[in-house]
Amino acid sequence: MASLTLPIILSAAALFFASFLSWMVIALHRKDWVKLGDEDGFINAVRTLGIGRGSYAFPTWTTKEEMQSEQFKNKWQTGPAGIMTIFPRVSMGRNLALTFLYFLGVSFCIAYLATLAIGAGADFMTVFRFVSTAGFITFLAAMLQHAIWFHCRIVGHVLESIAYAAIIGAIFATLWPHA
């Protein structure tokens, strides 16, 4: 693992930079969220209700009996239905640091996995195929399940996952230890 310290750190840095490009320059996620028609009215209503930070589903239930009630079924059929998350004040510095740590952790775990499957001196394509496949699975798998349940837009995440997988695969394949 010590021989993979450089590719782990370089991968985390490259993925962090690619994430910045994806979100801020290419703007893959610009259509992930749509502005509400009466945003000010909605914000004022939420503020008036005193809803604290957290994730909320509506309509929802607290017991199985409530979920099976005609009142709940009517709410569900009539709509609207959705999910809402109320954030605390966002700290960009904290979130950026956590994003880098996430990429560092993923790079470390994929490096460990690769050492179990690939020996020193492996050729570029062997390392690239293995590491990029592990990267693709890592970056996309949870997002797909999330999209199934929460109906979020997935296009940008698929494209990012492909790019991230290629980046981590190329870095590890280039810097893989020699025999």
mmCIF file with all atom_site columns, C-alpha atoms in Angstrom:
data_model
loop_
_atom_site.group_PDB
_atom_site.id
_atom_site.type_symbol
_atom_site.label_atom_id
_atom_site.label_alt_id
_atom_site.label_comp_id
_atom_site.label_asym_id
_atom_site.label_entity_id
_atom_site.label_seq_id
_atom_site.pdbx_PDB_ins_code
_atom_site.Cartn_x
_atom_site.Cartn_y
_atom_site.Cartn_z
_atom_site.occupancy
_atom_site.B_iso_or_equiv
_atom_site.pdbx_formal_charge
_atom_site.auth_seq_id
_atom_site.auth_comp_id
_atom_site.auth_asym_id
_atom_site.auth_atom_id
_atom_site.pdbx_PDB_model_num
ATOM 1   C CA . MET A 1 1   ? 0.000   0.000  0.000   1.00 0.00 ? 1   MET A CA 1
ATOM 2   C CA . ALA A 1 2   ? 2.865   2.385  0.727   1.00 0.00 ? 2   ALA A CA 1
ATOM 3   C CA . SER A 1 3   ? 3.881   2.264  -2.939  1.00 0.00 ? 3   SER A CA 1
ATOM 4   C CA . LEU A 1 4   ? 0.384   3.517  -3.831  1.00 0.00 ? 4   LEU A CA 1
ATOM 5   C CA . THR A 1 5   ? 0.478   6.641  -1.634  1.00 0.00 ? 5   THR A CA 1
ATOM 6   C CA . LEU A 1 6   ? 1.243   8.919  -4.590  1.00 0.00 ? 6   LEU A CA 1
ATOM 7   C CA . PRO A 1 7   ? -1.541  7.579  -6.857  1.00 0.00 ? 7   PRO A CA 1
ATOM 8   C CA . ILE A 1 8   ? -3.992  7.704  -3.931  1.00 0.00 ? 8   ILE A CA 1
ATOM 9   C CA . ILE A 1 9   ? -3.251  11.379 -3.261  1.00 0.00 ? 9   ILE A CA 1
ATOM 10  C CA . LEU A 1 10  ? -3.053  12.320 -6.951  1.00 0.00 ? 10  LEU A CA 1
ATOM 11  C CA . SER A 1 11  ? -6.347  10.538 -7.646  1.00 0.00 ? 11  SER A CA 1
ATOM 12  C CA . ALA A 1 12  ? -8.096  12.353 -4.815  1.00 0.00 ? 12  ALA A CA 1
ATOM 13  C CA . ALA A 1 13  ? -6.769  15.701 -6.061  1.00 0.00 ? 13  ALA A CA 1
ATOM 14  C CA . ALA A 1 14  ? -7.646  14.954 -9.694  1.00 0.00 ? 14  ALA A CA 1
ATOM 15  C CA . LEU A 1 15  ? -11.156 13.768 -8.763  1.00 0.00 ? 15  LEU A CA 1
ATOM 16  C CA . PHE A 1 16  ? -11.676 16.875 -6.625  1.00 0.00 ? 16  PHE A CA 1
ATOM 17  C CA . PHE A 1 17  ? -10.631 19.060 -9.563  1.00 0.00 ? 17  PHE A CA 1
ATOM 18  C CA . ALA A 1 18  ? -12.835 17.065 -11.977 1.00 0.00 ? 18  ALA A CA 1
ATOM 19  C CA . SER A 1 19  ? -15.747 17.535 -9.572  1.00 0.00 ? 19  SER A CA 1
ATOM 20  C CA . PHE A 1 20  ? -15.144 21.291 -9.612  1.00 0.00 ? 20  PHE A CA 1
ATOM 21  C CA . LEU A 1 21  ? -15.089 21.281 -13.426 1.00 0.00 ? 21  LEU A CA 1
ATOM 22  C CA . SER A 1 22  ? -18.257 19.191 -13.563 1.00 0.00 ? 22  SER A CA 1
ATOM 23  C CA . TRP A 1 23  ? -20.236 21.402 -11.191 1.00 0.00 ? 23  TRP A CA 1
ATOM 24  C CA . MET A 1 24  ? -18.856 24.877 -11.827 1.00 0.00 ? 24  MET A CA 1
ATOM 25  C CA . VAL A 1 25  ? -17.462 24.978 -15.383 1.00 0.00 ? 25  VAL A CA 1
ATOM 26  C CA . ILE A 1 26  ? -19.353 22.372 -17.416 1.00 0.00 ? 26  ILE A CA 1
ATOM 27  C CA . ALA A 1 27  ? -22.392 22.727 -15.101 1.00 0.00 ? 27  ALA A CA 1
ATOM 28  C CA . LEU A 1 28  ? -23.636 19.137 -15.517 1.00 0.00 ? 28  LEU A CA 1
ATOM 29  C CA . HIS A 1 29  ? -26.017 19.591 -12.595 1.00 0.00 ? 29  HIS A CA 1
ATOM 30  C CA . ARG A 1 30  ? -27.579 22.920 -13.568 1.00 0.00 ? 30  ARG A CA 1
ATOM 31  C CA . LYS A 1 31  ? -30.897 21.218 -14.388 1.00 0.00 ? 31  LYS A CA 1
ATOM 32  C CA . ASP A 1 32  ? -30.931 18.915 -11.361 1.00 0.00 ? 32  ASP A CA 1
ATOM 33  C CA . TRP A 1 33  ? -33.041 21.391 -9.387  1.00 0.00 ? 33  TRP A CA 1
ATOM 34  C CA . VAL A 1 34  ? -35.811 23.595 -10.707 1.00 0.00 ? 34  VAL A CA 1
ATOM 35  C CA . LYS A 1 35  ? -36.691 26.979 -9.234  1.00 0.00 ? 35  LYS A CA 1
ATOM 36  C CA . LEU A 1 36  ? -40.127 27.122 -7.612  1.00 0.00 ? 36  LEU A CA 1
ATOM 37  C CA . GLY A 1 37  ? -42.662 29.404 -9.294  1.00 0.00 ? 37  GLY A CA 1
ATOM 38  C CA . ASP A 1 38  ? -43.398 31.271 -6.058  1.00 0.00 ? 38  ASP A CA 1
ATOM 39  C CA . GLU A 1 39  ? -40.083 30.737 -4.314  1.00 0.00 ? 39  GLU A CA 1
ATOM 40  C CA . ASP A 1 40  ? -40.538 33.675 -1.931  1.00 0.00 ? 40  ASP A CA 1
ATOM 41  C CA . GLY A 1 41  ? -44.012 32.504 -0.929  1.00 0.00 ? 41  GLY A CA 1
ATOM 42  C CA . PHE A 1 42  ? -42.749 28.971 -0.355  1.00 0.00 ? 42  PHE A CA 1
ATOM 43  C CA . ILE A 1 43  ? -39.762 30.142 1.712   1.00 0.00 ? 43  ILE A CA 1
ATOM 44  C CA . ASN A 1 44  ? -42.022 32.379 3.806   1.00 0.00 ? 44  ASN A CA 1
ATOM 45  C CA . ALA A 1 45  ? -44.489 29.509 4.347   1.00 0.00 ? 45  ALA A CA 1
ATOM 46  C CA . VAL A 1 46  ? -41.719 27.160 5.463   1.00 0.00 ? 46  VAL A CA 1
ATOM 47  C CA . ARG A 1 47  ? -40.282 29.871 7.718   1.00 0.00 ? 47  ARG A CA 1
ATOM 48  C CA . THR A 1 48  ? -43.763 30.528 9.205   1.00 0.00 ? 48  THR A CA 1
ATOM 49  C CA . LEU A 1 49  ? -44.239 26.831 9.942   1.00 0.00 ? 49  LEU A CA 1
ATOM 50  C CA . GLY A 1 50  ? -40.962 26.763 11.867  1.00 0.00 ? 50  GLY A CA 1
ATOM 51  C CA . ILE A 1 51  ? -39.731 23.617 10.131  1.00 0.00 ? 51  ILE A CA 1
ATOM 52  C CA . GLY A 1 52  ? -36.282 22.772 11.464  1.00 0.00 ? 52  GLY A CA 1
ATOM 53  C CA . ARG A 1 53  ? -33.345 21.301 9.627   1.00 0.00 ? 53  ARG A CA 1
ATOM 54  C CA . GLY A 1 54  ? -33.867 17.725 8.444   1.00 0.00 ? 54  GLY A CA 1
ATOM 55  C CA . SER A 1 55  ? -35.296 15.640 5.629   1.00 0.00 ? 55  SER A CA 1
ATOM 56  C CA . TYR A 1 56  ? -39.055 15.408 5.263   1.00 0.00 ? 56  TYR A CA 1
ATOM 57  C CA . ALA A 1 57  ? -41.365 13.333 3.088   1.00 0.00 ? 57  ALA A CA 1
ATOM 58  C CA . PHE A 1 58  ? -44.931 14.329 2.332   1.00 0.00 ? 58  PHE A CA 1
ATOM 59  C CA . PRO A 1 59  ? -47.397 12.876 2.672   1.00 0.00 ? 59  PRO A CA 1
ATOM 60  C CA . THR A 1 60  ? -46.010 10.415 5.158   1.00 0.00 ? 60  THR A CA 1
ATOM 61  C CA . TRP A 1 61  ? -47.099 8.263  8.052   1.00 0.00 ? 61  TRP A CA 1
ATOM 62  C CA . THR A 1 62  ? -45.905 7.301  11.514  1.00 0.00 ? 62  THR A CA 1
ATOM 63  C CA . THR A 1 63  ? -47.633 3.933  11.868  1.00 0.00 ? 63  THR A CA 1
ATOM 64  C CA . LYS A 1 64  ? -48.574 1.080  9.559   1.00 0.00 ? 64  LYS A CA 1
ATOM 65  C CA . GLU A 1 65  ? -52.235 1.693  10.313  1.00 0.00 ? 65  GLU A CA 1
ATOM 66  C CA . GLU A 1 66  ? -51.914 5.352  9.327   1.00 0.00 ? 66  GLU A CA 1
ATOM 67  C CA . MET A 1 67  ? -50.202 4.319  6.067   1.00 0.00 ? 67  MET A CA 1
ATOM 68  C CA . GLN A 1 68  ? -53.128 1.998  5.257   1.00 0.00 ? 68  GLN A CA 1
ATOM 69  C CA . SER A 1 69  ? -55.813 4.556  6.150   1.00 0.00 ? 69  SER A CA 1
ATOM 70  C CA . GLU A 1 70  ? -58.121 6.031  3.520   1.00 0.00 ? 70  GLU A CA 1
ATOM 71  C CA . GLN A 1 71  ? -57.046 9.536  4.582   1.00 0.00 ? 71  GLN A CA 1
ATOM 72  C CA . PHE A 1 72  ? -53.390 8.776  3.775   1.00 0.00 ? 72  PHE A CA 1
ATOM 73  C CA . LYS A 1 73  ? -54.250 7.001  0.508   1.00 0.00 ? 73  LYS A CA 1
ATOM 74  C CA . ASN A 1 74  ? -56.310 10.032 -0.530  1.00 0.00 ? 74  ASN A CA 1
ATOM 75  C CA . LYS A 1 75  ? -53.421 12.406 0.258   1.00 0.00 ? 75  LYS A CA 1
ATOM 76  C CA . TRP A 1 76  ? -51.081 10.217 -1.791  1.00 0.00 ? 76  TRP A CA 1
ATOM 77  C CA . GLN A 1 77  ? -53.454 10.033 -4.771  1.00 0.00 ? 77  GLN A CA 1
ATOM 78  C CA . THR A 1 78  ? -54.345 13.717 -4.671  1.00 0.00 ? 78  THR A CA 1
ATOM 79  C CA . GLY A 1 79  ? -50.769 14.969 -4.254  1.00 0.00 ? 79  GLY A CA 1
ATOM 80  C CA . PRO A 1 80  ? -48.498 16.706 -4.217  1.00 0.00 ? 80  PRO A CA 1
ATOM 81  C CA . ALA A 1 81  ? -45.969 14.213 -2.910  1.00 0.00 ? 81  ALA A CA 1
ATOM 82  C CA . GLY A 1 82  ? -42.316 14.913 -2.414  1.00 0.00 ? 82  GLY A CA 1
ATOM 83  C CA . ILE A 1 83  ? -39.232 15.103 -0.322  1.00 0.00 ? 83  ILE A CA 1
ATOM 84  C CA . MET A 1 84  ? -37.790 18.238 1.184   1.00 0.00 ? 84  MET A CA 1
ATOM 85  C CA . THR A 1 85  ? -34.481 18.788 2.941   1.00 0.00 ? 85  THR A CA 1
ATOM 86  C CA . ILE A 1 86  ? -33.915 21.845 5.109   1.00 0.00 ? 86  ILE A CA 1
ATOM 87  C CA . PHE A 1 87  ? -30.203 22.594 5.423   1.00 0.00 ? 87  PHE A CA 1
ATOM 88  C CA . PRO A 1 88  ? -28.357 24.362 8.185   1.00 0.00 ? 88  PRO A CA 1
ATOM 89  C CA . ARG A 1 89  ? -26.224 27.256 6.969   1.00 0.00 ? 89  ARG A CA 1
ATOM 90  C CA . VAL A 1 90  ? -23.974 25.809 4.289   1.00 0.00 ? 90  VAL A CA 1
ATOM 91  C CA . SER A 1 91  ? -20.230 25.973 4.845   1.00 0.00 ? 91  SER A CA 1
ATOM 92  C CA . MET A 1 92  ? -18.556 25.701 1.453   1.00 0.00 ? 92  MET A CA 1
ATOM 93  C CA . GLY A 1 93  ? -15.151 25.237 3.086   1.00 0.00 ? 93  GLY A CA 1
ATOM 94  C CA . ARG A 1 94  ? -16.405 22.344 5.215   1.00 0.00 ? 94  ARG A CA 1
ATOM 95  C CA . ASN A 1 95  ? -18.213 20.705 2.289   1.00 0.00 ? 95  ASN A CA 1
ATOM 96  C CA . LEU A 1 96  ? -15.184 21.074 0.001   1.00 0.00 ? 96  LEU A CA 1
ATOM 97  C CA . ALA A 1 97  ? -12.917 19.554 2.664   1.00 0.00 ? 97  ALA A CA 1
ATOM 98  C CA . LEU A 1 98  ? -15.331 16.647 3.174   1.00 0.00 ? 98  LEU A CA 1
ATOM 99  C CA . THR A 1 99  ? -15.518 16.115 -0.599  1.00 0.00 ? 99  THR A CA 1
ATOM 100 C CA . PHE A 1 100 ? -11.718 15.884 -0.791  1.00 0.00 ? 100 PHE A CA 1
ATOM 101 C CA . LEU A 1 101 ? -11.677 13.457 2.149   1.00 0.00 ? 101 LEU A CA 1
ATOM 102 C CA . TYR A 1 102 ? -14.353 11.369 0.390   1.00 0.00 ? 102 TYR A CA 1
ATOM 103 C CA . PHE A 1 103 ? -12.217 11.157 -2.758  1.00 0.00 ? 103 PHE A CA 1
ATOM 104 C CA . LEU A 1 104 ? -9.168  10.332 -0.647  1.00 0.00 ? 104 LEU A CA 1
ATOM 105 C CA . GLY A 1 105 ? -11.050 7.539  1.134   1.00 0.00 ? 105 GLY A CA 1
ATOM 106 C CA . VAL A 1 106 ? -12.400 6.121  -2.121  1.00 0.00 ? 106 VAL A CA 1
ATOM 107 C CA . SER A 1 107 ? -8.938  6.230  -3.700  1.00 0.00 ? 107 SER A CA 1
ATOM 108 C CA . PHE A 1 108 ? -7.474  4.424  -0.685  1.00 0.00 ? 108 PHE A CA 1
ATOM 109 C CA . CYS A 1 109 ? -10.154 1.712  -0.721  1.00 0.00 ? 109 CYS A CA 1
ATOM 110 C CA . ILE A 1 110 ? -9.821  1.140  -4.469  1.00 0.00 ? 110 ILE A CA 1
ATOM 111 C CA . ALA A 1 111 ? -6.025  0.985  -4.078  1.00 0.00 ? 111 ALA A CA 1
ATOM 112 C CA . TYR A 1 112 ? -6.438  -1.650 -1.382  1.00 0.00 ? 112 TYR A CA 1
ATOM 113 C CA . LEU A 1 113 ? -8.868  -3.628 -3.526  1.00 0.00 ? 113 LEU A CA 1
ATOM 114 C CA . ALA A 1 114 ? -6.485  -3.430 -6.483  1.00 0.00 ? 114 ALA A CA 1
ATOM 115 C CA . THR A 1 115 ? -3.586  -4.788 -4.418  1.00 0.00 ? 115 THR A CA 1
ATOM 116 C CA . LEU A 1 116 ? -5.692  -7.868 -3.655  1.00 0.00 ? 116 LEU A CA 1
ATOM 117 C CA . ALA A 1 117 ? -6.364  -8.537 -7.333  1.00 0.00 ? 117 ALA A CA 1
ATOM 118 C CA . ILE A 1 118 ? -3.340  -7.207 -9.226  1.00 0.00 ? 118 ILE A CA 1
ATOM 119 C CA . GLY A 1 119 ? 0.309   -7.899 -8.633  1.00 0.00 ? 119 GLY A CA 1
ATOM 120 C CA . ALA A 1 120 ? 3.208   -5.496 -8.989  1.00 0.00 ? 120 ALA A CA 1
ATOM 121 C CA . GLY A 1 121 ? 4.395   -5.126 -12.572 1.00 0.00 ? 121 GLY A CA 1
ATOM 122 C CA . ALA A 1 122 ? 0.947   -5.529 -14.129 1.00 0.00 ? 122 ALA A CA 1
ATOM 123 C CA . ASP A 1 123 ? 0.504   -3.804 -17.482 1.00 0.00 ? 123 ASP A CA 1
ATOM 124 C CA . PHE A 1 124 ? -1.327  -0.496 -17.910 1.00 0.00 ? 124 PHE A CA 1
ATOM 125 C CA . MET A 1 125 ? -4.568  -1.930 -19.345 1.00 0.00 ? 125 MET A CA 1
ATOM 126 C CA . THR A 1 126 ? -4.918  -4.586 -16.630 1.00 0.00 ? 126 THR A CA 1
ATOM 127 C CA . VAL A 1 127 ? -4.645  -1.953 -13.902 1.00 0.00 ? 127 VAL A CA 1
ATOM 128 C CA . PHE A 1 128 ? -6.769  0.561  -15.806 1.00 0.00 ? 128 PHE A CA 1
ATOM 129 C CA . ARG A 1 129 ? -9.622  -1.908 -16.437 1.00 0.00 ? 129 ARG A CA 1
ATOM 130 C CA . PHE A 1 130 ? -9.730  -3.100 -12.842 1.00 0.00 ? 130 PHE A CA 1
ATOM 131 C CA . VAL A 1 131 ? -9.380  0.295  -11.129 1.00 0.00 ? 131 VAL A CA 1
ATOM 132 C CA . SER A 1 132 ? -11.718 2.149  -13.496 1.00 0.00 ? 132 SER A CA 1
ATOM 133 C CA . THR A 1 133 ? -14.375 -0.576 -13.124 1.00 0.00 ? 133 THR A CA 1
ATOM 134 C CA . ALA A 1 134 ? -14.104 -0.409 -9.329  1.00 0.00 ? 134 ALA A CA 1
ATOM 135 C CA . GLY A 1 135 ? -14.259 3.380  -9.563  1.00 0.00 ? 135 GLY A CA 1
ATOM 136 C CA . PHE A 1 136 ? -17.323 3.345  -11.800 1.00 0.00 ? 136 PHE A CA 1
ATOM 137 C CA . ILE A 1 137 ? -19.152 0.984  -9.471  1.00 0.00 ? 137 ILE A CA 1
ATOM 138 C CA . THR A 1 138 ? -18.177 3.111  -6.479  1.00 0.00 ? 138 THR A CA 1
ATOM 139 C CA . PHE A 1 139 ? -19.155 6.468  -7.937  1.00 0.00 ? 139 PHE A CA 1
ATOM 140 C CA . LEU A 1 140 ? -22.417 5.437  -9.587  1.00 0.00 ? 140 LEU A CA 1
ATOM 141 C CA . ALA A 1 141 ? -23.940 2.483  -7.756  1.00 0.00 ? 141 ALA A CA 1
ATOM 142 C CA . ALA A 1 142 ? -25.429 4.310  -4.771  1.00 0.00 ? 142 ALA A CA 1
ATOM 143 C CA . MET A 1 143 ? -26.653 7.182  -6.936  1.00 0.00 ? 143 MET A CA 1
ATOM 144 C CA . LEU A 1 144 ? -28.708 4.852  -9.138  1.00 0.00 ? 144 LEU A CA 1
ATOM 145 C CA . GLN A 1 145 ? -30.523 3.361  -6.174  1.00 0.00 ? 145 GLN A CA 1
ATOM 146 C CA . HIS A 1 146 ? -31.086 6.863  -4.800  1.00 0.00 ? 146 HIS A CA 1
ATOM 147 C CA . ALA A 1 147 ? -32.569 7.974  -8.147  1.00 0.00 ? 147 ALA A CA 1
ATOM 148 C CA . ILE A 1 148 ? -34.942 5.011  -8.218  1.00 0.00 ? 148 ILE A CA 1
ATOM 149 C CA . TRP A 1 149 ? -36.464 5.988  -4.892  1.00 0.00 ? 149 TRP A CA 1
ATOM 150 C CA . PHE A 1 150 ? -36.189 9.764  -4.912  1.00 0.00 ? 150 PHE A CA 1
ATOM 151 C CA . HIS A 1 151 ? -36.707 10.542 -8.608  1.00 0.00 ? 151 HIS A CA 1
ATOM 152 C CA . CYS A 1 152 ? -33.671 12.771 -8.887  1.00 0.00 ? 152 CYS A CA 1
ATOM 153 C CA . ARG A 1 153 ? -32.021 13.547 -12.183 1.00 0.00 ? 153 ARG A CA 1
ATOM 154 C CA . ILE A 1 154 ? -29.199 11.091 -12.904 1.00 0.00 ? 154 ILE A CA 1
ATOM 155 C CA . VAL A 1 155 ? -27.659 12.118 -16.260 1.00 0.00 ? 155 VAL A CA 1
ATOM 156 C CA . GLY A 1 156 ? -24.897 14.297 -14.799 1.00 0.00 ? 156 GLY A CA 1
ATOM 157 C CA . HIS A 1 157 ? -24.011 11.649 -12.225 1.00 0.00 ? 157 HIS A CA 1
ATOM 158 C CA . VAL A 1 158 ? -23.627 8.959  -14.896 1.00 0.00 ? 158 VAL A CA 1
ATOM 159 C CA . LEU A 1 159 ? -21.346 11.186 -16.965 1.00 0.00 ? 159 LEU A CA 1
ATOM 160 C CA . GLU A 1 160 ? -19.326 12.143 -13.880 1.00 0.00 ? 160 GLU A CA 1
ATOM 161 C CA . SER A 1 161 ? -18.991 8.505  -12.850 1.00 0.00 ? 161 SER A CA 1
ATOM 162 C CA . ILE A 1 162 ? -17.576 7.583  -16.243 1.00 0.00 ? 162 ILE A CA 1
ATOM 163 C CA . ALA A 1 163 ? -15.112 10.481 -16.104 1.00 0.00 ? 163 ALA A CA 1
ATOM 164 C CA . TYR A 1 164 ? -14.102 9.793  -12.495 1.00 0.00 ? 164 TYR A CA 1
ATOM 165 C CA . ALA A 1 165 ? -13.578 6.102  -13.296 1.00 0.00 ? 165 ALA A CA 1
ATOM 166 C CA . ALA A 1 166 ? -11.339 6.959  -16.246 1.00 0.00 ? 166 ALA A CA 1
ATOM 167 C CA . ILE A 1 167 ? -9.357  9.458  -14.163 1.00 0.00 ? 167 ILE A CA 1
ATOM 168 C CA . ILE A 1 168 ? -8.702  7.114  -11.241 1.00 0.00 ? 168 ILE A CA 1
ATOM 169 C CA . GLY A 1 169 ? -8.006  4.211  -13.602 1.00 0.00 ? 169 GLY A CA 1
ATOM 170 C CA . ALA A 1 170 ? -5.473  6.190  -15.647 1.00 0.00 ? 170 ALA A CA 1
ATOM 171 C CA . ILE A 1 171 ? -3.646  7.539  -12.586 1.00 0.00 ? 171 ILE A CA 1
ATOM 172 C CA . PHE A 1 172 ? -3.322  4.133  -10.941 1.00 0.00 ? 172 PHE A CA 1
ATOM 173 C CA . ALA A 1 173 ? -2.392  2.430  -14.216 1.00 0.00 ? 173 ALA A CA 1
ATOM 174 C CA . THR A 1 174 ? 0.314   5.022  -14.897 1.00 0.00 ? 174 THR A CA 1
ATOM 175 C CA . LEU A 1 175 ? 1.784   4.873  -11.376 1.00 0.00 ? 175 LEU A CA 1
ATOM 176 C CA . TRP A 1 176 ? 1.286   1.154  -10.646 1.00 0.00 ? 176 TRP A CA 1
ATOM 177 C CA . PRO A 1 177 ? 4.374   -0.331 -8.949  1.00 0.00 ? 177 PRO A CA 1
ATOM 178 C CA . HIS A 1 178 ? 6.827   -2.261 -11.118 1.00 0.00 ? 178 HIS A CA 1
ATOM 179 C CA . ALA A 1 179 ? 7.693   -5.880 -10.358 1.00 0.00 ? 179 ALA A CA 1
#
